[in-house]
CSV table of C-alpha atoms in Angstrom, one decimal:
chain,number,residue,atom,x,y,z
A,1,MET,CA,8.0,13.2,11.1
A,2,LYS,CA,10.1,13.8,8.0
A,3,GLU,CA,12.3,10.8,7.1
A,4,LYS,CA,16.0,11.6,7.1
A,5,LEU,CA,18.0,10.8,3.9
A,6,THR,CA,21.2,9.1,4.7
A,7,LYS,CA,24.3,9.7,2.5
A,8,LYS,CA,24.1,6.2,1.2
A,9,ALA,CA,20.4,6.6,0.2
A,10,ALA,CA,21.1,10.0,-1.3
A,11,PHE,CA,23.9,8.5,-3.4
A,12,LEU,CA,21.9,5.5,-4.5
A,13,GLY,CA,18.9,7.8,-5.4
A,14,LEU,CA,21.1,10.1,-7.5
A,15,LEU,CA,22.6,7.0,-9.2
A,16,MET,CA,19.1,5.7,-10.0
A,17,PHE,CA,18.1,9.1,-11.5
A,18,VAL,CA,21.3,9.2,-13.7
A,19,PHE,CA,20.7,5.6,-14.8
A,20,ASN,CA,17.1,6.4,-15.7
A,21,VAL,CA,18.2,9.4,-17.8
A,22,ILE,CA,20.3,7.0,-19.8
A,23,ILE,CA,17.4,4.6,-20.2
A,24,LEU,CA,15.1,7.4,-21.4
A,25,LEU,CA,17.6,8.6,-23.9
A,26,ALA,CA,18.2,5.0,-25.1
A,27,LEU,CA,14.4,4.7,-25.5
A,28,ALA,CA,14.3,7.9,-27.5
A,29,PHE,CA,17.1,6.5,-29.8
A,30,LEU,CA,15.2,3.2,-30.2
A,31,MET,CA,12.0,5.1,-31.1
A,32,ILE,CA,13.8,7.2,-33.7
A,33,GLU,CA,15.3,4.1,-35.2
A,34,LEU,CA,11.9,2.4,-35.4
A,35,ASN,CA,10.0,5.5,-36.4
A,36,GLN,CA,12.1,7.2,-39.1
A,37,THR,CA,12.8,6.2,-42.7
A,38,THR,CA,16.5,7.0,-42.1
A,39,HIS,CA,18.7,5.5,-39.4
A,40,ALA,CA,18.7,7.1,-36.0
A,41,ILE,CA,22.3,8.3,-36.4
A,42,ASP,CA,21.4,10.1,-39.7
A,43,TYR,CA,18.3,11.6,-38.0
A,44,ILE,CA,20.4,12.9,-35.1
A,45,ARG,CA,22.9,14.4,-37.5
A,46,ASP,CA,20.2,16.1,-39.6
A,47,ASN,CA,18.2,17.4,-36.6
A,48,PRO,CA,20.6,18.4,-33.9
A,49,SER,CA,18.4,21.1,-32.4
A,50,LYS,CA,15.5,18.6,-31.9
A,51,VAL,CA,17.8,16.1,-30.3
A,52,VAL,CA,19.4,18.6,-28.0
A,53,PHE,CA,15.9,19.8,-26.9
A,54,VAL,CA,14.9,16.2,-26.1
A,55,VAL,CA,18.1,15.6,-24.0
A,56,ALA,CA,17.7,19.0,-22.2
A,57,THR,CA,14.0,18.2,-21.4
A,58,VAL,CA,14.8,14.8,-20.0
A,59,LEU,CA,17.6,16.2,-17.8
A,60,PHE,CA,15.4,19.1,-16.6
A,61,LEU,CA,12.4,16.9,-15.8
A,62,SER,CA,14.7,14.5,-14.0
A,63,VAL,CA,16.2,17.2,-11.9
A,64,LEU,CA,12.7,18.6,-11.2
A,65,ASN,CA,11.5,15.1,-10.2
A,66,TYR,CA,14.4,14.6,-7.8
A,67,GLY,CA,13.8,18.0,-6.2
A,68,TYR,CA,10.1,17.2,-5.7
A,69,LEU,CA,10.9,13.9,-4.1
A,70,TYR,CA,13.5,15.4,-1.9
A,71,PHE,CA,11.2,18.1,-0.5
A,72,GLU,CA,7.8,16.4,-0.6
A,73,SER,CA,8.2,12.7,-0.7
A,74,MET,CA,11.6,11.7,0.8
A,75,SER,CA,10.3,8.2,1.7
A,76,VAL,CA,10.2,7.4,-2.0
A,77,LEU,CA,13.6,8.9,-2.6
A,78,ALA,CA,15.1,6.9,0.2
A,79,ASN,CA,13.7,3.7,-1.1
A,80,VAL,CA,15.7,2.3,-4.0
A,81,THR,CA,13.0,-0.3,-4.7
A,82,GLN,CA,10.3,2.4,-5.1
A,83,LEU,CA,12.6,4.4,-7.3
A,84,ILE,CA,13.1,1.4,-9.6
A,85,GLU,CA,9.4,0.9,-9.6
A,86,MET,CA,8.7,4.6,-10.4
A,87,PHE,CA,11.2,4.6,-13.3
A,88,THR,CA,10.0,1.3,-14.7
A,89,LEU,CA,6.4,2.8,-14.9
A,90,LEU,CA,7.7,6.0,-16.5
A,91,ASP,CA,9.7,4.2,-19.1
A,92,LEU,CA,6.9,1.7,-19.8
A,93,SER,CA,4.4,4.5,-20.2
A,94,LEU,CA,6.6,6.2,-22.8
A,95,PHE,CA,7.2,3.0,-24.7
A,96,LEU,CA,3.5,2.1,-24.7
A,97,SER,CA,2.6,5.6,-25.9
A,98,PHE,CA,5.0,5.0,-28.8
A,99,ILE,CA,3.7,1.5,-29.7
A,100,PHE,CA,0.0,2.5,-29.5
A,101,GLY,CA,0.5,5.9,-31.2
A,102,ARG,CA,2.7,4.5,-34.0
A,103,TYR,CA,0.9,1.3,-34.8
A,104,ILE,CA,-2.8,1.9,-33.9
A,105,ASP,CA,-3.7,5.6,-33.5
A,106,PRO,CA,-2.5,8.6,-31.4
A,107,ASN,CA,-5.9,8.7,-29.6
A,108,ALA,CA,-5.8,5.0,-28.7
A,109,ARG,CA,-2.8,5.5,-26.4
A,110,PRO,CA,-3.4,4.4,-22.8
A,111,PHE,CA,-3.4,7.9,-21.3
A,112,GLY,CA,-4.6,6.9,-17.8
A,113,PHE,CA,-2.4,3.8,-17.3
A,114,PHE,CA,0.6,5.6,-15.8
A,115,ALA,CA,-1.4,7.7,-13.4
A,116,VAL,CA,-3.6,4.9,-12.0
A,117,MET,CA,-0.5,2.6,-11.5
A,118,CYS,CA,1.3,5.4,-9.7
A,119,ALA,CA,-1.7,6.3,-7.5
A,120,THR,CA,-2.1,2.6,-6.5
A,121,LEU,CA,1.6,1.8,-6.0
A,122,LEU,CA,3.2,5.0,-4.9
A,123,GLY,CA,0.5,7.3,-3.6
A,124,ARG,CA,-2.0,9.9,-4.9
A,125,ARG,CA,0.2,13.0,-4.2
A,126,GLU,CA,3.2,11.4,-6.0
A,127,ALA,CA,0.9,10.2,-8.8
A,128,ILE,CA,-0.3,13.8,-9.6
A,129,PHE,CA,3.2,15.2,-9.9
A,130,LEU,CA,4.6,12.2,-11.9
A,131,ASN,CA,1.6,12.4,-14.2
A,132,ILE,CA,2.6,15.9,-15.1
A,133,ILE,CA,6.2,14.7,-15.8
A,134,ASN,CA,4.8,11.9,-17.9
A,135,ALA,CA,2.5,14.2,-20.0
A,136,LEU,CA,5.3,16.7,-20.7
A,137,LEU,CA,7.8,13.9,-21.6
A,138,ILE,CA,5.4,12.4,-24.1
A,139,PHE,CA,4.5,15.8,-25.6
A,140,VAL,CA,8.2,16.7,-26.1
A,141,MET,CA,8.9,13.3,-27.7
A,142,ASP,CA,5.9,13.8,-29.9
A,143,ILE,CA,6.9,17.1,-31.3
A,144,ASN,CA,10.6,16.3,-31.7
A,145,ILE,CA,10.8,12.6,-32.8
A,146,ASN,CA,7.1,12.1,-33.8
A,147,LEU,CA,6.0,9.2,-31.6
A,148,VAL,CA,2.8,8.9,-33.6
A,149,ASN,CA,2.0,7.9,-37.1
A,150,LEU,CA,1.0,11.1,-38.9
A,151,ALA,CA,1.3,12.1,-42.5
A,152,SER,CA,2.5,15.6,-41.5
A,153,ASP,CA,3.2,17.5,-38.3
A,154,GLN,CA,-0.2,18.4,-36.6
A,155,MET,CA,0.5,20.4,-33.5
A,156,TRP,CA,-3.1,20.3,-32.4
A,157,THR,CA,-2.9,16.4,-32.2
A,158,TYR,CA,0.2,16.7,-30.0
A,159,CYS,CA,-1.6,19.3,-27.8
A,160,ALA,CA,-4.6,17.0,-27.6
A,161,GLY,CA,-2.3,14.2,-26.4
A,162,LEU,CA,-0.8,16.4,-23.7
A,163,LEU,CA,-4.2,17.4,-22.5
A,164,MET,CA,-5.6,13.9,-22.5
A,165,THR,CA,-2.6,12.5,-20.6
A,166,PHE,CA,-2.8,15.3,-18.0
A,167,CYS,CA,-6.6,15.5,-17.6
A,168,SER,CA,-7.4,11.8,-17.7
A,169,GLY,CA,-4.5,11.0,-15.4
A,170,THR,CA,-5.5,13.6,-12.9
A,171,MET,CA,-9.2,12.5,-12.8
A,172,VAL,CA,-8.3,8.9,-12.3
A,173,VAL,CA,-6.0,9.8,-9.4
A,174,PHE,CA,-8.8,11.7,-7.7
A,175,VAL,CA,-11.1,8.7,-7.7
A,176,SER,CA,-8.6,5.8,-7.5
A,177,HIS,CA,-8.8,5.7,-3.7
A,178,LYS,CA,-12.4,4.8,-3.8
A,179,ILE,CA,-11.7,1.6,-5.9
A,180,LYS,CA,-11.4,-1.2,-3.4
A,181,THR,CA,-11.7,-4.3,-5.6
A,182,ARG,CA,-10.2,-5.3,-8.9
A,183,LEU,CA,-13.7,-5.6,-10.4
A,184,GLN,CA,-14.5,-2.0,-9.4
A,185,SER,CA,-11.4,-1.0,-11.5
A,186,ILE,CA,-13.6,-1.4,-14.6
A,187,LEU,CA,-15.5,1.7,-13.5
A,188,LEU,CA,-12.3,3.7,-14.1
A,189,VAL,CA,-12.9,3.2,-17.9
A,190,PHE,CA,-15.9,5.5,-17.7
A,191,ILE,CA,-14.0,8.1,-15.6
A,192,LEU,CA,-11.3,8.1,-18.3
A,193,LEU,CA,-13.8,8.4,-21.1
A,194,ILE,CA,-15.1,11.8,-19.9
A,195,PRO,CA,-11.9,13.9,-20.5
A,196,ILE,CA,-10.7,11.8,-23.4
A,197,GLU,CA,-13.9,12.0,-25.5
A,198,LEU,CA,-14.5,15.7,-24.6
A,199,ILE,CA,-11.0,16.7,-25.8
A,200,ILE,CA,-11.1,14.6,-28.9
A,201,GLY,CA,-14.6,16.0,-29.8
A,202,ILE,CA,-13.6,19.6,-29.3
A,203,MET,CA,-10.3,19.3,-31.1
A,204,GLU,CA,-11.9,17.5,-34.1
A,205,ILE,CA,-14.7,20.1,-34.4
A,206,LEU,CA,-12.1,22.9,-34.3
A,207,PHE,CA,-9.5,21.4,-36.6
A,208,THR,CA,-11.1,18.8,-38.9
A,209,GLN,CA,-13.2,19.3,-41.9
A,210,GLU,CA,-14.1,15.7,-42.5
A,211,PRO,CA,-17.4,15.0,-40.8
A,212,GLU,CA,-17.0,11.2,-40.5
A,213,MET,CA,-13.6,11.4,-38.7
A,214,PRO,CA,-14.7,12.4,-35.2
A,215,TRP,CA,-16.7,9.2,-34.7
A,216,ILE,CA,-13.7,7.0,-35.7
A,217,LEU,CA,-11.4,9.0,-33.3
A,218,LEU,CA,-13.9,8.9,-30.5
A,219,GLY,CA,-13.8,5.1,-30.9
A,220,TYR,CA,-10.0,5.2,-30.7
A,221,GLY,CA,-10.4,7.3,-27.5
A,222,ALA,CA,-12.7,4.7,-25.9
A,223,MET,CA,-10.1,2.0,-26.9
A,224,GLY,CA,-7.4,4.0,-25.2
A,225,ALA,CA,-9.4,4.2,-22.0
A,226,LEU,CA,-10.2,0.5,-22.1
A,227,PHE,CA,-6.5,-0.4,-22.7
A,228,SER,CA,-5.4,1.8,-19.8
A,229,ILE,CA,-7.5,-0.2,-17.3
A,230,LEU,CA,-6.8,-3.6,-18.9
A,231,LEU,CA,-3.1,-2.9,-18.7
A,232,PHE,CA,-3.5,-1.8,-15.1
A,233,MET,CA,-5.4,-5.0,-14.2
A,234,VAL,CA,-2.9,-7.2,-15.9
A,235,LEU,CA,0.3,-5.5,-14.8
A,236,LEU,CA,-0.6,-4.5,-11.2
A,237,PRO,CA,-0.4,-8.1,-9.8
A,238,ILE,CA,3.1,-8.4,-11.4
A,239,PHE,CA,4.3,-5.1,-9.8
A,240,GLU,CA,2.7,-6.2,-6.4
A,241,LEU,CA,4.7,-9.4,-6.5
A,242,VAL,CA,8.0,-8.1,-7.9
A,243,PHE,CA,8.1,-4.9,-5.7
A,244,ALA,CA,6.2,-6.4,-2.6
A,245,ASN,CA,3.6,-3.6,-2.8
A,246,LEU,CA,0.8,-3.4,-0.2
A,247,THR,CA,-2.1,-2.3,-2.3
A,248,VAL,CA,-5.6,-2.3,-1.1
A,249,PHE,CA,-6.3,-5.3,-3.5
A,250,ARG,CA,-3.4,-7.3,-2.1
A,251,LEU,CA,-4.4,-6.5,1.5
A,252,ARG,CA,-7.9,-7.7,1.0
A,253,GLU,CA,-6.7,-10.9,-0.6
A,254,ILE,CA,-4.4,-11.8,2.3
A,255,THR,CA,-7.1,-11.0,4.9
A,256,SER,CA,-9.7,-13.2,3.1
A,257,PRO,CA,-11.0,-16.2,5.2
A,258,ASN,CA,-9.4,-18.4,2.5
A,259,ALA,CA,-5.9,-17.0,2.8
A,260,PRO,CA,-3.7,-20.0,4.0
A,261,LEU,CA,-2.6,-18.7,7.4
A,262,ILE,CA,-6.0,-17.2,8.2
A,263,LYS,CA,-7.8,-20.4,7.3
A,264,LYS,CA,-5.3,-22.4,9.4
A,265,LEU,CA,-5.8,-20.0,12.3
A,266,LYS,CA,-9.5,-20.4,12.1
A,267,GLU,CA,-9.3,-24.2,12.1
A,268,GLU,CA,-6.5,-24.9,14.6
A,269,ALA,CA,-6.7,-21.9,17.0
A,270,PRO,CA,-10.3,-20.7,16.9
A,271,GLY,CA,-9.9,-18.6,20.0
A,272,THR,CA,-6.9,-16.7,18.6
A,273,TYR,CA,-8.8,-16.3,15.3
A,274,ASN,CA,-11.8,-14.7,17.1
A,275,HIS,CA,-9.5,-12.5,19.1
A,276,SER,CA,-7.7,-11.4,15.9
A,277,VAL,CA,-11.0,-10.6,14.2
A,278,VAL,CA,-12.0,-8.2,17.1
A,279,VAL,CA,-8.5,-6.7,17.2
A,280,SER,CA,-8.7,-6.1,13.4
A,281,GLN,CA,-12.0,-4.2,13.8
A,282,LEU,CA,-10.5,-2.1,16.6
A,283,ALA,CA,-7.2,-1.5,14.8
A,284,GLU,CA,-9.1,-0.4,11.6
A,285,ALA,CA,-11.3,2.1,13.6
A,286,CYS,CA,-8.2,3.5,15.5
A,287,ALA,CA,-6.2,3.8,12.3
A,288,ASN,CA,-9.1,5.8,10.7
A,289,ALA,CA,-9.4,8.0,13.8
A,290,ILE,CA,-5.7,9.1,13.7
A,291,GLY,CA,-5.3,9.2,9.9
A,292,GLU,CA,-3.4,6.0,9.4
A,293,ASP,CA,-3.8,3.4,6.7
A,294,SER,CA,-6.9,1.4,8.0
A,295,GLU,CA,-6.6,-1.4,5.5
A,296,LEU,CA,-2.9,-2.0,6.5
A,297,ALA,CA,-3.8,-1.8,10.2
A,298,ARG,CA,-6.6,-4.4,9.6
A,299,ALA,CA,-4.2,-6.8,7.8
A,300,ALA,CA,-1.5,-6.4,10.5
A,301,ALA,CA,-4.1,-7.2,13.2
A,302,TYR,CA,-5.2,-10.4,11.4
A,303,TYR,CA,-1.6,-11.7,11.3
A,304,HIS,CA,-0.2,-10.3,14.6
A,305,ASP,CA,-0.8,-13.6,16.5
A,306,VAL,CA,-0.3,-16.2,13.8
A,307,GLY,CA,2.8,-17.5,15.7
A,308,LYS,CA,0.4,-19.1,18.2
A,309,LEU,CA,-0.3,-21.7,15.5
A,310,MET,CA,3.0,-23.4,16.6
A,311,ASN,CA,1.5,-24.2,20.0
A,312,PRO,CA,-2.2,-23.2,20.0
A,313,GLU,CA,-3.1,-25.1,23.2
A,314,MET,CA,-0.5,-23.1,25.2
A,315,PHE,CA,-2.7,-19.9,25.0
A,316,THR,CA,-5.7,-19.2,27.2
A,317,GLU,CA,-8.1,-18.4,24.4
A,318,ASN,CA,-7.7,-21.8,22.9
A,319,GLN,CA,-7.9,-23.8,26.1
A,320,SER,CA,-11.0,-25.4,27.6
A,321,ASP,CA,-10.8,-26.6,31.3
A,322,TYR,CA,-7.2,-27.9,31.2
A,323,ASN,CA,-4.3,-25.5,31.4
A,324,VAL,CA,-1.0,-27.0,30.2
A,325,HIS,CA,1.0,-24.3,32.1
A,326,ASN,CA,0.0,-25.8,35.5
A,327,GLU,CA,2.5,-28.6,34.8
A,328,LEU,CA,5.3,-26.4,33.5
A,329,SER,CA,7.9,-24.2,35.2
A,330,PRO,CA,7.2,-20.4,35.0
A,331,GLU,CA,10.4,-19.9,33.0
A,332,LEU,CA,9.5,-22.5,30.4
A,333,SER,CA,5.9,-21.1,30.1
A,334,ALA,CA,7.2,-17.6,29.6
A,335,ASP,CA,9.6,-18.8,26.9
A,336,ILE,CA,6.8,-20.6,25.1
A,337,ILE,CA,4.5,-17.6,25.3
A,338,ARG,CA,7.0,-15.0,24.1
A,339,SER,CA,8.2,-17.3,21.2
A,340,HIS,CA,4.9,-16.6,19.4
A,341,THR,CA,6.1,-13.2,18.1
A,342,ARG,CA,9.2,-14.7,16.5
A,343,ASP,CA,7.3,-17.7,15.2
A,344,GLY,CA,4.7,-15.4,13.7
A,345,ALA,CA,7.3,-13.5,11.8
A,346,LYS,CA,8.8,-16.7,10.5
A,347,LEU,CA,5.4,-18.0,9.3
A,348,ILE,CA,4.6,-14.8,7.6
A,349,LYS,CA,7.9,-14.7,5.8
A,350,LYS,CA,7.6,-18.4,4.8
A,351,GLN,CA,4.3,-17.6,3.1
A,352,HIS,CA,6.0,-14.7,1.2
A,353,LEU,CA,3.6,-12.2,2.8
A,354,PRO,CA,4.6,-8.5,3.1
A,355,GLU,CA,7.6,-7.8,5.4
A,356,PHE,CA,5.5,-5.2,7.2
A,357,LEU,CA,3.2,-7.9,8.7
A,358,ALA,CA,6.2,-9.8,10.0
A,359,ASP,CA,7.5,-6.6,11.6
A,360,VAL,CA,4.2,-6.0,13.4
A,361,ALA,CA,4.0,-9.6,14.6
A,362,ILE,CA,7.4,-9.4,16.2
A,363,GLN,CA,6.9,-5.8,17.6
A,364,HIS,CA,3.4,-5.9,19.0
A,365,HIS,CA,4.5,-7.0,22.5
A,366,GLY,CA,7.7,-4.9,22.4
A,367,THR,CA,9.8,-5.7,25.5
A,368,LEU,CA,6.9,-6.0,27.9
A,369,PRO,CA,7.2,-8.3,30.8
A,370,ILE,CA,5.0,-11.5,30.9
A,371,LYS,CA,3.6,-10.5,34.3
A,372,TYR,CA,1.6,-13.6,35.1
A,373,PHE,CA,4.5,-16.0,34.9
A,374,TYR,CA,6.9,-13.4,36.5
A,375,ALA,CA,4.6,-13.2,39.5
A,376,LYS,CA,4.3,-17.0,39.6
A,377,ALA,CA,8.1,-17.3,39.6
A,378,LEU,CA,8.4,-14.8,42.4
A,379,LYS,CA,6.1,-16.9,44.6
A,380,MET,CA,8.2,-20.0,44.0
A,381,THR,CA,11.6,-18.6,45.0
A,382,ASP,CA,13.1,-16.4,47.7
A,383,GLY,CA,15.9,-15.1,45.5
A,384,GLU,CA,16.0,-12.3,43.0
A,385,ILE,CA,14.7,-13.1,39.5
A,386,SER,CA,15.7,-11.2,36.4
A,387,MET,CA,12.6,-9.7,34.7
A,388,ALA,CA,14.4,-10.0,31.4
A,389,ASN,CA,13.9,-13.7,31.5
A,390,TYR,CA,10.2,-13.1,31.7
A,391,SER,CA,9.9,-10.4,29.0
A,392,TYR,CA,9.5,-10.3,25.3
A,393,ALA,CA,12.6,-9.9,23.2
A,394,GLY,CA,11.3,-6.9,21.2
A,395,PRO,CA,11.9,-4.7,19.4
A,396,THR,CA,9.4,-2.1,20.5
A,397,PRO,CA,6.9,-0.8,17.9
A,398,GLN,CA,8.6,1.1,15.1
A,399,THR,CA,5.5,2.4,13.4
A,400,ARG,CA,2.2,3.9,14.5
A,401,ILE,CA,0.3,0.9,13.2
A,402,ALA,CA,2.5,-1.5,15.3
A,403,ALA,CA,1.7,0.8,18.3
A,404,ILE,CA,-2.0,0.6,17.6
A,405,ILE,CA,-1.8,-3.2,17.5
A,406,MET,CA,0.1,-3.3,20.8
A,407,ILE,CA,-2.6,-1.2,22.5
A,408,VAL,CA,-5.8,-2.8,21.0
A,409,ASP,CA,-4.3,-6.3,21.5
A,410,ALA,CA,-4.0,-5.7,25.2
A,411,ALA,CA,-7.2,-3.7,25.5
A,412,GLU,CA,-9.3,-6.5,23.9
A,413,ALA,CA,-7.9,-9.2,26.2
A,414,ALA,CA,-8.1,-7.0,29.3
A,415,THR,CA,-11.7,-5.9,28.6
A,416,ARG,CA,-12.9,-9.5,28.8
A,417,SER,CA,-12.1,-9.5,32.6
A,418,LEU,CA,-14.2,-6.3,33.2
A,419,ALA,CA,-17.5,-7.0,35.1
A,420,ASN,CA,-19.0,-3.7,34.1
A,421,ARG,CA,-18.1,-2.8,30.5
A,422,THR,CA,-19.3,0.7,30.2
A,423,PRO,CA,-17.4,3.1,27.8
A,424,ALA,CA,-16.1,5.0,30.9
A,425,ASN,CA,-14.7,1.8,32.5
A,426,ILE,CA,-13.2,0.6,29.3
A,427,GLU,CA,-11.6,3.9,28.5
A,428,ALA,CA,-10.1,4.0,32.0
A,429,LEU,CA,-8.7,0.5,31.6
A,430,VAL,CA,-7.2,1.4,28.2
A,431,GLY,CA,-5.7,4.6,29.6
A,432,SER,CA,-4.0,2.6,32.3
A,433,LEU,CA,-2.6,0.1,29.7
A,434,ILE,CA,-1.3,3.0,27.6
A,435,GLU,CA,0.3,4.7,30.7
A,436,GLU,CA,2.0,1.4,31.7
A,437,ARG,CA,3.5,1.1,28.2
A,438,ILE,CA,4.6,4.7,28.1
A,439,ASN,CA,6.4,4.2,31.5
A,440,LEU,CA,8.1,1.1,30.0
A,441,GLU,CA,9.2,3.2,27.0
A,442,GLN,CA,7.4,1.0,24.5
A,443,PHE,CA,6.5,3.9,22.2
A,444,ALA,CA,10.0,5.6,22.1
A,445,ASN,CA,10.8,4.4,18.6
A,446,CYS,CA,7.6,5.3,16.8
A,447,ASN,CA,6.1,8.7,16.0
A,448,ILE,CA,2.8,8.2,17.9
A,449,THR,CA,1.7,11.3,19.9
A,450,MET,CA,-0.2,11.7,23.2
A,451,ARG,CA,-3.1,13.1,21.2
A,452,ASP,CA,-3.1,9.9,19.0
A,453,MET,CA,-3.2,7.8,22.1
A,454,THR,CA,-6.1,9.8,23.6
A,455,VAL,CA,-8.0,9.3,20.4
A,456,ILE,CA,-7.2,5.6,20.3
A,457,SER,CA,-8.3,5.2,23.9
A,458,HIS,CA,-11.7,6.8,23.2
A,459,THR,CA,-12.1,4.9,19.9
A,460,ILE,CA,-11.5,1.6,21.6
A,461,ALA,CA,-13.9,2.4,24.4
A,462,GLN,CA,-16.7,3.2,22.0
A,463,SER,CA,-16.0,0.2,19.8
A,464,LEU,CA,-15.6,-2.4,22.7
A,465,SER,CA,-18.6,-1.2,24.5
A,466,GLY,CA,-20.6,-2.0,21.4
A,467,VAL,CA,-19.0,-5.5,21.1
A,468,TYR,CA,-19.4,-6.4,24.7
A,469,HIS,CA,-22.7,-4.6,25.4
A,470,SER,CA,-24.9,-5.9,28.2
A,471,ARG,CA,-28.0,-8.0,27.4
A,472,ILE,CA,-31.3,-8.4,29.1
A,473,SER,CA,-32.0,-11.5,31.2
A,474,TYR,CA,-34.5,-13.8,29.4
A,475,PRO,CA,-37.4,-15.1,31.6
A,476,LYS,CA,-37.2,-18.7,32.5
A,477,ILE,CA,-40.6,-19.8,31.2
A,478,LYS,CA,-41.4,-23.3,29.8
A,479,ILE,CA,-43.8,-23.2,26.9
A,480,GLY,CA,-45.6,-26.4,26.0
A,481,LYS,CA,-47.0,-27.5,22.6
A,482,LYS,CA,-50.0,-25.7,21.3
A,483,GLY,CA,-53.2,-27.6,21.9
């Protein structure tokens, strides 16, 4: 489902693009001032054609970028925070290219930094296109205002820079999704080395007559690859914090057993914790099956019931023989039970965790009735009872991941009551749970399809039949000591 761009979002997006054009031109002016022997004003007056070409290129690439986002990635264009993040990365990449090229060596520039940051924070498809924009922008700045410290114009060096930015960035985007830990990011250095060293080697063989130079420049190339990943590892946590990004690294950190809320859930509500672990496994499998973000689904499942920490003894999975609800009115019990969605969202926000987790926590029961206490209330009165007083406040799931959590949460709990947990029986049970939620319009506000729900039902059946598989009965034989 293509996201619609509101007039407000379109205006803000256009405003951000105009503002970034000004920033880029201001950066170009600063680099001319730092780079040239004359003042920037004098350079502009003496080289009007070069300056006009730079301005025209910045404008053209900005229009091209806007068009790409409008037709291919409207979710980024509609999100001002992501636009600010994208422009910050683009401006930072240009400035770093100037600093490294001017004060160290053109080949020591962090060619892969921009691409790997974009792939991690914005997405692989966006990263490939933005890397092209970045490569062209650096190339145009190179040939017009000489970003690098060269004794004379050497077009082949500028072309090498263009090739290294494009090739190394593209390669790192292709493999970045396989990097799941920060330690594994170090492997990206070796991926970057392949195109960088090949391009330097070929260019130097073709254009340099000094035999000792290639080894020095190959060393600078290795330095650039290393700097790319070091900058990535240092700056990524800052971007994650400032822009609230849900990267795979961040998701794995917050689902660690040592994460504060997870640790507290494990200690104070062990039943809920065990339920959440199984739900996370199911949600991950279901998300994979329908092409959703499995890491995000796993994290959402871990946190969907953290609100039960406010009253852990009020929930069946944390009780022993004594049930507190036997002494409470059905209405009060229902109010306590449904409050765990709101409490969960509050706890998540209090811990400064991603907003998405809070959204899933409050949406995973939608506006479903709490049937047990509604039925109990019906038995205790002869009058009519409003079901709204025994239902969750909502809202209903707004995303496919929230819908997945709603389904697997109910399926995991309901499957425990099944006597014969065969895949067929589990799938029939899950099918009835999904049908009930469809009839109650719980999936009206998310773009989950009937095909998705069929796949989810089958995936849950296969997974839960493995979790709750039958076991053989062990013989009751007493074995004495040997001898």
